[in-house]
XYZ file of C-alpha atoms in Angstrom:
495
model
C 211.716 -110.163 101.711
C 208.831 -108.681 103.554
C 207.711 -106.944 100.678
C 207.661 -110.213 98.921
C 205.793 -111.987 101.582
C 203.007 -109.185 101.702
C 202.715 -109.524 98.097
C 201.974 -113.185 98.236
C 199.902 -112.795 101.220
C 197.782 -110.283 99.701
C 197.241 -112.932 96.697
C 196.615 -115.815 98.749
C 199.805 -117.581 97.187
C 201.147 -120.344 99.514
C 204.550 -119.671 101.157
C 206.611 -120.355 104.223
C 208.628 -118.222 106.670
C 211.684 -120.106 108.053
C 213.095 -118.311 110.994
C 216.113 -119.001 113.029
C 215.167 -119.476 116.569
C 218.396 -120.898 118.469
C 222.030 -121.407 117.550
C 225.050 -123.239 119.182
C 228.709 -122.772 118.586
C 229.992 -121.285 115.179
C 226.994 -120.666 112.712
C 226.898 -118.465 109.579
C 224.135 -116.345 111.371
C 222.817 -115.837 114.853
C 219.534 -114.767 113.280
C 217.815 -114.795 110.325
C 214.732 -115.230 107.881
C 213.782 -116.558 104.686
C 210.629 -116.621 102.358
C 210.197 -120.072 100.888
C 207.694 -121.016 98.368
C 206.493 -124.574 97.348
C 208.508 -124.770 94.056
C 211.531 -124.242 96.103
C 212.211 -120.662 95.482
C 213.212 -118.486 98.215
C 213.865 -114.817 99.399
C 216.263 -113.919 102.247
C 218.697 -115.828 103.864
C 219.443 -118.155 107.113
C 223.181 -118.843 106.433
C 223.282 -120.215 102.857
C 225.054 -123.610 101.805
C 223.962 -126.724 102.748
C 222.027 -125.149 105.811
C 219.835 -123.171 103.547
C 219.241 -125.882 101.074
C 218.215 -128.300 103.967
C 215.769 -125.747 105.058
C 214.371 -125.427 101.539
C 214.076 -128.925 101.372
C 212.512 -129.578 104.724
C 210.089 -126.679 103.821
C 208.888 -128.502 100.667
C 208.196 -131.505 102.763
C 206.284 -129.450 104.998
C 204.217 -128.001 102.333
C 203.395 -131.746 101.383
C 202.416 -132.778 104.770
C 200.481 -129.749 105.280
C 202.043 -128.914 108.735
C 204.528 -126.510 110.323
C 208.075 -128.084 111.404
C 210.792 -127.731 113.813
C 214.250 -128.614 112.336
C 217.793 -128.733 113.481
C 220.648 -128.551 111.084
C 224.155 -129.584 112.520
C 227.181 -127.873 110.986
C 230.936 -128.760 111.813
C 231.294 -126.717 114.877
C 227.535 -125.653 115.612
C 224.060 -126.020 115.277
C 221.072 -123.908 113.907
C 217.480 -124.751 114.934
C 214.665 -123.383 112.881
C 210.688 -123.122 112.681
C 208.871 -123.571 109.529
C 205.834 -121.681 109.455
C 203.247 -122.189 106.676
C 201.769 -118.615 106.508
C 199.517 -119.826 103.317
C 198.622 -123.231 102.427
C 198.246 -124.175 98.562
C 194.830 -123.451 97.853
C 193.763 -122.563 94.308
C 190.647 -121.850 92.585
C 190.528 -121.825 88.629
C 187.577 -120.040 87.313
C 187.036 -120.638 83.685
C 184.565 -117.876 82.261
C 184.934 -114.742 84.392
C 181.232 -113.435 84.076
C 178.952 -112.306 86.802
C 178.770 -115.545 88.439
C 182.370 -116.104 88.192
C 183.197 -112.752 89.413
C 181.010 -113.366 92.544
C 182.369 -116.895 93.177
C 186.000 -115.328 92.918
C 185.294 -112.969 95.141
C 184.069 -114.938 97.976
C 186.883 -117.417 97.561
C 189.552 -115.095 97.797
C 188.156 -113.951 101.142
C 188.178 -117.519 102.067
C 191.782 -117.817 101.509
C 191.948 -119.270 98.156
C 194.390 -117.753 95.356
C 192.408 -117.011 92.401
C 193.419 -117.935 88.807
C 190.923 -116.536 86.034
C 190.975 -118.122 82.556
C 188.635 -116.381 79.965
C 188.671 -115.606 75.987
C 188.016 -111.777 76.529
C 190.120 -109.091 78.400
C 189.401 -109.300 82.463
C 190.728 -107.103 85.254
C 190.669 -108.693 88.881
C 192.911 -106.405 91.563
C 193.104 -109.736 93.893
C 193.748 -112.370 91.188
C 196.932 -114.441 91.606
C 196.955 -114.875 87.713
C 194.904 -114.026 84.510
C 195.403 -115.679 81.340
C 193.542 -114.535 78.360
C 193.615 -116.518 74.919
C 191.238 -116.289 71.911
C 191.029 -120.387 71.650
C 190.423 -122.927 74.176
C 193.611 -124.914 73.247
C 195.781 -122.086 73.989
C 193.927 -120.828 76.776
C 194.362 -123.996 78.685
C 197.497 -125.105 77.464
C 200.289 -125.776 80.424
C 197.358 -125.688 82.972
C 197.960 -128.567 85.412
C 195.864 -129.163 88.197
C 196.330 -131.160 91.506
C 194.585 -132.188 94.431
C 194.926 -128.611 96.047
C 192.788 -127.298 93.332
C 189.174 -126.308 92.965
C 187.516 -125.677 89.285
C 184.506 -123.655 88.410
C 183.445 -123.640 84.904
C 180.790 -120.863 83.997
C 181.037 -120.887 80.197
C 178.456 -122.614 77.813
C 181.445 -124.139 75.806
C 181.956 -127.147 78.335
C 182.636 -129.852 75.975
C 185.747 -127.680 74.396
C 187.175 -127.392 77.927
C 186.883 -131.124 78.926
C 188.580 -131.705 75.432
C 191.563 -129.595 76.372
C 191.849 -129.744 80.201
C 192.522 -132.889 82.466
C 190.211 -132.143 85.708
C 190.913 -135.600 87.070
C 193.077 -134.592 89.890
C 191.289 -131.595 90.940
C 189.274 -132.265 94.297
C 186.478 -130.213 93.194
C 184.861 -129.578 89.464
C 181.606 -127.564 89.296
C 179.792 -126.457 86.110
C 177.105 -123.827 86.031
C 174.462 -125.512 84.137
C 170.776 -126.440 84.521
C 169.401 -129.639 86.193
C 168.484 -131.041 82.737
C 172.056 -130.822 81.531
C 173.597 -132.480 84.357
C 173.063 -136.072 83.037
C 176.013 -136.246 80.471
C 178.763 -135.301 82.763
C 180.828 -137.578 85.025
C 179.126 -138.569 88.257
C 182.222 -137.020 90.054
C 181.442 -133.492 88.711
C 179.206 -131.140 90.327
C 176.842 -130.299 87.798
C 174.828 -128.280 88.412
C 177.260 -126.681 91.052
C 176.368 -125.543 94.481
C 174.062 -126.449 97.412
C 170.304 -126.235 97.088
C 169.679 -122.944 99.103
C 167.161 -121.379 96.365
C 170.091 -119.288 94.850
C 169.013 -116.884 91.758
C 171.302 -113.943 91.568
C 174.991 -114.391 91.269
C 175.780 -113.478 94.790
C 173.608 -116.105 96.230
C 174.991 -118.514 93.475
C 178.484 -117.878 95.026
C 177.612 -118.614 98.507
C 176.113 -121.986 97.365
C 179.008 -122.604 95.214
C 181.653 -121.556 97.900
C 180.065 -124.003 100.619
C 179.956 -126.850 98.319
C 183.774 -126.305 97.550
C 184.807 -125.934 101.336
C 182.282 -129.063 102.330
C 184.148 -131.031 99.626
C 187.721 -129.818 100.668
C 186.904 -130.315 104.522
C 185.077 -133.722 103.678
C 182.074 -132.736 105.883
C 178.295 -133.491 105.296
C 177.075 -130.077 104.537
C 174.040 -130.580 106.647
C 172.807 -127.865 108.930
C 174.895 -127.870 112.040
C 172.240 -127.682 114.518
C 170.234 -130.602 112.598
C 173.215 -132.658 112.556
C 173.713 -132.271 116.450
C 169.993 -133.385 116.693
C 170.409 -136.344 114.935
C 171.325 -138.301 118.071
C 170.301 -141.946 118.176
C 170.202 -143.485 121.735
C 170.438 -147.123 121.993
C 169.507 -148.879 125.165
C 171.737 -152.023 125.624
C 174.960 -152.530 124.246
C 175.074 -156.199 123.648
C 175.926 -158.037 120.285
C 172.522 -157.042 118.558
C 172.725 -153.470 119.872
C 176.367 -153.268 118.722
C 175.629 -154.395 115.233
C 172.886 -151.734 115.080
C 175.096 -149.122 116.351
C 177.790 -149.993 114.025
C 175.587 -149.802 111.113
C 173.760 -146.438 112.014
C 177.319 -145.118 112.770
C 178.759 -146.141 109.374
C 175.517 -144.456 107.918
C 176.582 -141.057 109.593
C 174.331 -140.826 112.460
C 175.589 -139.743 115.992
C 175.082 -142.890 118.348
C 175.136 -143.042 121.900
C 174.833 -146.205 123.761
C 173.548 -146.815 127.502
C 173.964 -150.129 129.577
C 174.028 -151.475 132.930
C 176.763 -150.617 135.475
C 177.846 -154.417 135.060
C 176.645 -155.799 131.614
C 176.117 -159.705 131.662
C 176.395 -160.260 127.655
C 177.914 -163.458 126.804
C 179.341 -162.671 123.245
C 181.495 -160.047 124.668
C 183.956 -159.655 121.789
C 181.346 -158.237 119.393
C 179.693 -156.046 122.238
C 180.302 -152.313 123.039
C 179.340 -153.213 126.486
C 182.752 -154.322 127.181
C 183.819 -150.551 127.137
C 182.000 -150.118 130.412
C 184.775 -152.645 131.917
C 187.685 -151.737 129.649
C 187.249 -148.355 128.929
C 187.029 -148.774 125.097
C 185.921 -151.419 122.608
C 186.603 -151.784 118.920
C 184.274 -154.065 116.638
C 184.561 -154.261 112.944
C 186.954 -151.272 112.877
C 184.391 -149.002 114.915
C 185.668 -147.827 118.210
C 183.366 -147.298 121.463
C 184.333 -145.545 124.265
C 182.971 -145.113 127.933
C 182.088 -141.680 128.800
C 181.422 -140.556 132.522
C 178.955 -137.445 131.479
C 176.700 -136.569 128.614
C 178.891 -133.555 127.617
C 181.892 -135.963 126.544
C 179.564 -137.189 123.596
C 180.228 -134.413 121.424
C 184.077 -134.663 121.199
C 183.612 -138.398 120.546
C 181.345 -137.987 117.744
C 183.710 -135.420 116.307
C 186.442 -138.082 116.316
C 184.101 -140.831 114.941
C 183.756 -142.893 118.324
C 180.844 -143.985 119.592
C 180.031 -142.884 123.343
C 179.079 -145.530 125.909
C 177.343 -144.383 129.063
C 175.974 -145.995 132.262
C 172.412 -144.917 132.512
C 170.214 -147.941 132.945
C 167.155 -146.024 134.259
C 167.579 -143.257 131.660
C 168.088 -140.653 134.022
C 170.026 -138.428 131.602
C 167.442 -138.670 128.893
C 166.464 -135.125 129.267
C 170.158 -134.042 128.915
C 170.375 -135.826 125.817
C 167.141 -135.294 123.953
C 167.692 -137.967 121.455
C 165.941 -137.922 118.134
C 165.502 -141.737 118.256
C 165.529 -144.139 121.035
C 166.134 -147.972 119.991
C 165.282 -150.247 122.917
C 167.749 -153.196 121.952
C 168.018 -154.663 125.529
C 166.633 -157.972 124.182
C 165.003 -158.995 127.724
C 161.924 -160.264 125.891
C 159.818 -157.715 127.662
C 159.595 -153.826 127.746
C 161.834 -152.639 131.012
C 160.380 -148.809 130.616
C 160.785 -147.732 127.021
C 157.703 -145.596 126.239
C 156.352 -143.920 123.253
C 156.847 -140.491 124.141
C 160.411 -140.692 124.914
C 161.531 -139.353 121.854
C 160.196 -138.340 118.165
C 160.966 -142.107 116.924
C 161.056 -145.233 119.277
C 162.196 -148.599 118.112
C 162.059 -151.753 119.935
C 163.855 -155.038 119.055
C 161.890 -158.154 119.261
C 158.912 -159.544 121.668
C 157.494 -157.518 124.765
C 156.721 -154.415 122.637
C 153.486 -153.424 120.644
C 154.087 -150.795 117.811
C 151.657 -147.605 118.100
C 151.402 -148.512 122.115
C 154.876 -148.380 123.582
C 156.795 -147.625 120.755
C 156.505 -146.439 116.999
C 158.144 -149.286 115.370
C 159.143 -152.822 116.364
C 161.644 -154.934 114.564
C 161.589 -158.620 114.036
C 164.385 -160.584 115.856
C 163.162 -163.906 115.300
C 165.095 -166.199 112.853
C 163.115 -166.965 109.651
C 161.770 -165.275 106.469
C 160.464 -161.987 108.736
C 163.852 -161.317 110.425
C 164.549 -157.619 110.345
C 160.977 -156.840 109.319
C 159.753 -153.505 110.291
C 156.437 -153.637 112.354
C 154.629 -150.457 112.397
C 151.222 -152.018 113.831
C 151.242 -155.060 116.168
C 153.804 -156.989 117.979
C 156.923 -159.114 116.657
C 156.549 -163.147 117.147
C 156.265 -164.664 120.796
C 159.620 -165.705 121.940
C 159.646 -169.349 121.957
C 162.619 -169.766 124.462
C 164.421 -172.061 122.201
C 167.480 -170.519 120.294
C 167.384 -170.732 116.464
C 168.595 -174.038 115.167
C 172.071 -174.203 113.798
C 172.997 -177.627 112.165
C 169.740 -179.053 114.223
C 170.920 -177.712 117.368
C 168.847 -175.084 119.194
C 168.748 -175.340 123.024
C 172.015 -177.522 123.175
C 173.957 -174.331 121.812
C 173.350 -172.332 124.935
C 174.864 -173.032 128.397
C 173.290 -171.923 131.601
C 174.579 -171.726 135.290
C 173.732 -175.043 137.229
C 173.672 -172.963 140.368
C 174.202 -169.552 142.189
C 177.466 -168.515 142.431
C 180.477 -166.564 141.003
C 181.257 -167.462 137.245
C 184.807 -168.488 136.229
C 185.612 -168.971 132.343
C 187.982 -171.709 131.536
C 187.721 -171.540 127.743
C 187.441 -168.396 125.454
C 186.145 -167.097 122.218
C 187.268 -169.269 119.397
C 188.176 -172.145 121.328
C 187.240 -175.642 119.586
C 185.667 -177.982 122.327
C 184.214 -181.470 122.606
C 180.940 -182.309 124.129
C 181.833 -182.911 127.944
C 184.796 -180.457 128.083
C 184.984 -178.332 130.933
C 184.404 -174.809 129.589
C 183.631 -172.985 132.968
C 183.016 -173.124 136.582
C 180.355 -171.479 138.998
C 182.163 -171.487 142.325
C 183.567 -175.112 142.361
C 180.644 -176.574 139.927
C 182.091 -177.339 136.392
C 180.246 -176.458 133.310
C 180.385 -179.063 130.435
C 180.067 -178.648 126.722
C 176.812 -179.871 125.478
C 177.705 -180.524 121.963
C 181.025 -180.158 119.852
C 181.951 -176.949 118.276
C 183.386 -173.453 118.832
C 183.187 -171.221 121.813
C 181.315 -168.201 120.552
C 180.011 -166.635 123.461
C 181.431 -166.514 127.246
C 180.379 -164.331 130.198
C 182.914 -162.144 132.245
C 184.716 -163.928 134.910
C 183.952 -162.989 138.429
C 180.372 -162.016 137.942
C 177.723 -163.547 140.334
C 175.112 -165.439 138.469
C 171.840 -167.354 139.555
C 170.867 -170.675 138.530
C 169.969 -170.871 134.711
C 171.775 -167.681 133.916
C 172.906 -167.688 130.469
C 176.835 -168.158 130.689
C 177.981 -169.496 127.384
C 177.158 -170.386 123.683
C 178.483 -172.862 121.337
C 178.405 -172.893 117.594
C 178.181 -176.302 116.159
C 179.792 -175.288 112.834
C 183.078 -175.040 114.557
C 186.286 -174.066 112.589
C 185.848 -171.104 110.508
C 182.924 -169.347 112.055
C 183.856 -165.588 112.075
C 183.160 -165.557 116.083
C 184.880 -161.797 116.156
C 182.349 -160.572 113.848
C 178.470 -159.530 114.210
C 176.134 -162.563 113.218
C 173.967 -162.732 110.223
C 170.985 -162.006 112.531
C 172.453 -159.231 114.153
C 173.235 -157.569 110.567
C 169.538 -158.405 109.521
C 168.188 -156.909 112.497
C 170.481 -153.890 111.917
C 169.383 -153.371 108.380
C 165.755 -153.160 109.356
C 166.415 -150.750 112.027
C 168.606 -148.241 109.645
C 165.989 -148.483 107.024
C 163.471 -147.280 109.628
C 165.753 -144.451 111.013
C 166.657 -143.250 107.207
C 162.870 -143.040 106.386
C 162.333 -140.938 109.676
C 164.978 -138.598 109.109
C 164.636 -138.379 105.495
C 160.557 -137.208 106.027
C 161.745 -134.716 108.879
C 164.284 -133.087 106.769
């Protein structure tokens, strides 16, 4: 059994080792091991009969799930517990055309743990190949070859059309062709033609490195960019309200590492679409993207790895030197600059009025509703703040409710509630706040916060039923699009 396991291991062929680790009562064996292959064939024994058949069945399920298992099998008067250890995963590389390049790729991918399967029309020798098939015609050579999602295929011959005619490549997770750039156009877009990452490779060994890296990148669903550069693609967003959240979601979905910072007690009213809520609740999800509060900047790396946006309390950017972002986005929407400076990062973007591009930031994004919403401004300012919210169904300032006095806010209505003009929607201490128009409550300040007279506490949308109050607004999305365009342009030039 161990000789077989050693042979399989030396060829990178997939197998599992099933071992008895504990028994109770009357059992066929107190100890035992067996080697099991993905097709169910086995060597050695753990006791035979139903016990062994069940162990083989569970091992095949472990192969499909690609994870080890601990199983228990009950007998009439006993019990056997076993560990299923996947020693080699099912990773296959088919090399069609074993010339200089194919040979270099095969050696490198063998060292990476792939079983190597060689297909050629001339006699070939490879001591570490799991299989070598030789035939003088493509139909015979490719006959019986069935690919699956664990297979990568590398084609180095000039007779590519013949191969495509006789082999179904659709299930392989990677299909690469040795080709010129000009020859790439006619092939399916999901094929890698020419194969390999652009590292300036010329000789077979260099080409092998570029192809191996591309195969591993594809298998592991990674970006393939430099790790050091990827870590430095950090974007810090000041403010985590609804507009900032839309920006963070857009950048996050585009593959950037985003970090949000805000006050210890944020006062946004569209809380259900604001990552600032994570500061109170620990975490917050908007449009399927999760944000989580962190207590120190080191925690951001683990969250980025898990595709989560970290949120940090850092009103005055005291942690800026630790974070060292490539981009800073001021999304506080305070209508004035609260300390953002041009030299804080290689690219500084500010949303809305209060900033001048080229003076205290590199780019200003227009936030005023209208034809220019989301526009990238590289010189000058955004449109002045009118102090009047954009019109919806003819309503502007009536949509926004403000505190009638100083005190502690207490909400009565919540997001999505339909209200009529005159309904009580909240209180400041004992003073009621009444709805100014009919519509749907779209924004509501968190209860138990202290407010001053005139403080914005709620927002009513006159369109009423059917409004997607739990998604970023059209305005927020337009602004986010402008930010993403500016950021993409910056990194494309920098890289």
